[in-house]
PDB file of C-alpha atoms in Angstrom:
ATOM      1  CA  MET A   1      12.365  -3.075  -4.263  1.00 50.00           C
ATOM      2  CA  ARG A   2      10.382  -4.806  -7.181  1.00 53.00           C
ATOM      3  CA  LYS A   3       8.126  -1.980  -9.322  1.00 52.00           C
ATOM      4  CA  PRO A   4       4.653  -3.117  -8.930  1.00 52.00           C
ATOM      5  CA  ASP A   5       2.995  -4.271 -12.124  1.00 51.00           C
ATOM      6  CA  THR A   6      -0.399  -2.740 -12.249  1.00 48.00           C
ATOM      7  CA  GLU A   7      -1.544  -2.528 -15.890  1.00 48.00           C
ATOM      8  CA  GLY A   8      -5.099  -2.842 -16.129  1.00 49.00           C
ATOM      9  CA  LYS A   9      -5.434  -4.085 -12.353  1.00 63.00           C
ATOM     10  CA  VAL A  10      -7.267  -1.728  -9.994  1.00 70.00           C
ATOM     11  CA  LEU A  11      -8.997  -2.610  -6.779  1.00 82.00           C
ATOM     12  CA  LEU A  12     -11.247  -0.010  -5.295  1.00 87.00           C
ATOM     13  CA  GLY A  13     -11.309   0.861  -1.415  1.00 83.00           C
ATOM     14  CA  ASN A  14     -14.973  -0.048  -1.000  1.00 86.00           C
ATOM     15  CA  VAL A  15     -14.161  -3.761  -2.031  1.00 91.00           C
ATOM     16  CA  VAL A  16     -10.843  -4.199   0.069  1.00 93.00           C
ATOM     17  CA  ARG A  17     -12.671  -5.802   2.972  1.00 93.00           C
ATOM     18  CA  PRO A  18     -14.304  -8.846   0.365  1.00 92.00           C
ATOM     19  CA  PHE A  19     -11.200  -8.765  -1.421  1.00 93.00           C
ATOM     20  CA  LEU A  20      -9.523  -9.862   1.918  1.00 94.00           C
ATOM     21  CA  ASP A  21     -12.287 -12.188   3.303  1.00 93.00           C
ATOM     22  CA  ALA A  22     -11.823 -14.050  -0.190  1.00 93.00           C
ATOM     23  CA  GLY A  23      -8.141 -14.715   0.729  1.00 94.00           C
ATOM     24  CA  GLY A  24      -6.212 -11.733  -0.353  1.00 95.00           C
ATOM     25  CA  THR A  25      -3.807  -9.537   1.659  1.00 96.00           C
ATOM     26  CA  LEU A  26      -2.175  -6.213   1.131  1.00 97.00           C
ATOM     27  CA  ARG A  27       1.246  -4.773   0.646  1.00 97.00           C
ATOM     28  CA  TYR A  28       2.460  -1.167   1.048  1.00 98.00           C
ATOM     29  CA  HIS A  29       4.735   0.292  -1.325  1.00 97.00           C
ATOM     30  CA  PRO A  30       6.892   3.181  -0.544  1.00 97.00           C
ATOM     31  CA  ILE A  31       6.986   6.391  -2.804  1.00 96.00           C
ATOM     32  CA  ARG A  32       8.667   9.757  -2.088  1.00 94.00           C
ATOM     33  CA  ASP A  33       6.326  13.015  -2.830  1.00 92.00           C
ATOM     34  CA  GLU A  34       7.773  16.038  -4.215  1.00 92.00           C
ATOM     35  CA  SER A  35       8.990  17.464  -0.987  1.00 93.00           C
ATOM     36  CA  GLY A  36      11.275  14.191  -0.465  1.00 90.00           C
ATOM     37  CA  LYS A  37       8.787  12.641   2.155  1.00 93.00           C
ATOM     38  CA  THR A  38       7.881   8.911   2.236  1.00 95.00           C
ATOM     39  CA  HIS A  39       4.228   7.764   1.529  1.00 97.00           C
ATOM     40  CA  TRP A  40       2.952   4.316   1.005  1.00 98.00           C
ATOM     41  CA  LEU A  41       0.479   3.220  -2.188  1.00 97.00           C
ATOM     42  CA  VAL A  42      -1.677   0.125  -1.048  1.00 97.00           C
ATOM     43  CA  PHE A  43      -1.755  -2.803  -3.077  1.00 96.00           C
ATOM     44  CA  GLY A  44      -4.246  -5.880  -2.831  1.00 95.00           C
ATOM     45  CA  VAL A  45      -2.203  -9.096  -3.540  1.00 95.00           C
ATOM     46  CA  ARG A  46      -4.132 -12.507  -4.796  1.00 93.00           C
ATOM     47  CA  SER A  47      -2.981 -15.717  -3.699  1.00 91.00           C
ATOM     48  CA  ASP A  48      -1.274 -16.307  -6.984  1.00 93.00           C
ATOM     49  CA  GLY A  49       0.760 -13.140  -6.411  1.00 92.00           C
ATOM     50  CA  THR A  50      -0.569 -10.913  -8.814  1.00 92.00           C
ATOM     51  CA  GLU A  51      -1.317  -7.389  -7.611  1.00 94.00           C
ATOM     52  CA  SER A  52      -3.939  -4.511  -7.701  1.00 93.00           C
ATOM     53  CA  GLN A  53      -3.452  -1.357  -6.870  1.00 95.00           C
ATOM     54  CA  VAL A  54      -6.152   0.109  -4.203  1.00 95.00           C
ATOM     55  CA  PHE A  55      -7.882   3.432  -5.236  1.00 95.00           C
ATOM     56  CA  ILE A  56     -10.329   5.292  -3.416  1.00 93.00           C
ATOM     57  CA  SER A  57     -13.844   5.000  -4.552  1.00 89.00           C
ATOM     58  CA  ARG A  58     -15.400   8.369  -4.210  1.00 90.00           C
ATOM     59  CA  ASN A  59     -12.613   9.936  -5.990  1.00 91.00           C
ATOM     60  CA  GLY A  60     -10.525   7.467  -8.079  1.00 90.00           C
ATOM     61  CA  GLU A  61      -7.180   8.701  -6.332  1.00 93.00           C
ATOM     62  CA  PRO A  62      -4.721   5.929  -5.395  1.00 95.00           C
ATOM     63  CA  LYS A  63      -4.931   4.917  -1.769  1.00 96.00           C
ATOM     64  CA  ARG A  64      -1.925   6.758  -0.151  1.00 96.00           C
ATOM     65  CA  ILE A  65      -0.759   6.540   3.501  1.00 97.00           C
ATOM     66  CA  ARG A  66       1.363   9.231   4.812  1.00 97.00           C
ATOM     67  CA  SER A  67       2.902   7.860   7.902  1.00 97.00           C
ATOM     68  CA  ALA A  68       4.395   4.563   8.624  1.00 96.00           C
ATOM     69  CA  ASN A  69       2.104   4.626  12.112  1.00 97.00           C
ATOM     70  CA  ALA A  70      -1.190   5.191   9.653  1.00 97.00           C
ATOM     71  CA  VAL A  71       0.177   2.001   7.527  1.00 98.00           C
ATOM     72  CA  LEU A  72       0.092   0.364  10.886  1.00 97.00           C
ATOM     73  CA  SER A  73      -3.367   1.514  11.736  1.00 97.00           C
ATOM     74  CA  TYR A  74      -4.909   0.741   8.492  1.00 96.00           C
ATOM     75  CA  HIS A  75      -3.367  -2.981   8.682  1.00 97.00           C
ATOM     76  CA  GLN A  76      -4.390  -3.367  11.819  1.00 96.00           C
ATOM     77  CA  SER A  77      -7.936  -2.402  11.179  1.00 95.00           C
ATOM     78  CA  MET A  78      -7.914  -4.854   8.398  1.00 95.00           C
ATOM     79  CA  PHE A  79      -6.240  -7.703   9.873  1.00 95.00           C
ATOM     80  CA  PRO A  80      -7.168  -7.285  13.836  1.00 94.00           C
ATOM     81  CA  ASN A  81      -5.816 -10.674  14.501  1.00 94.00           C
ATOM     82  CA  GLU A  82      -2.339 -10.406  12.644  1.00 94.00           C
ATOM     83  CA  ASP A  83       1.162 -10.024  15.049  1.00 94.00           C
ATOM     84  CA  GLY A  84       2.449  -7.212  12.835  1.00 94.00           C
ATOM     85  CA  VAL A  85       3.103  -5.928   9.330  1.00 96.00           C
ATOM     86  CA  PHE A  86       6.214  -5.397   7.297  1.00 96.00           C
ATOM     87  CA  ILE A  87       6.510  -1.532   6.375  1.00 96.00           C
ATOM     88  CA  PRO A  88       8.772  -1.057   3.812  1.00 96.00           C
ATOM     89  CA  TRP A  89      10.949   2.149   3.453  1.00 92.00           C
ATOM     90  CA  LEU A  90      13.150   3.675   0.534  1.00 92.00           C
ATOM     91  CA  PRO A  91      17.050   4.183   1.087  1.00 86.00           C
ATOM     92  CA  THR A  92      18.097   7.777   1.969  1.00 77.00           C
ATOM     93  CA  GLU A  93      19.421   9.655  -0.690  1.00 67.00           C
ATOM     94  CA  LYS A  94      23.024  10.685  -0.324  1.00 60.00           C
ATOM     95  CA  ILE A  95      23.816  13.926  -0.745  1.00 58.00           C
ATOM     96  CA  ASP A  96      27.433  14.994  -2.129  1.00 56.00           C
TER      97      ASP A  96
END
């Protein structure tokens, strides 16, 4: 899975809908938290393929979704007419 390029590119949560209305889409990047649980960071993708990480406008924290069901619900709220969404995951780590 490619690492997102976010240098100098951010998108505040309060402008996600206008961003999508202008032709953008969303991508979800899986990460592992300290306890090993998978979470997803949200990125806005422009038509030229460039990405901006979504941050919560009230506190400046990255938009982090903590379950695949929550990713589905968030995406469905943003794109009610779509048939589905791709939710990537990280490979499980092998313990020797």
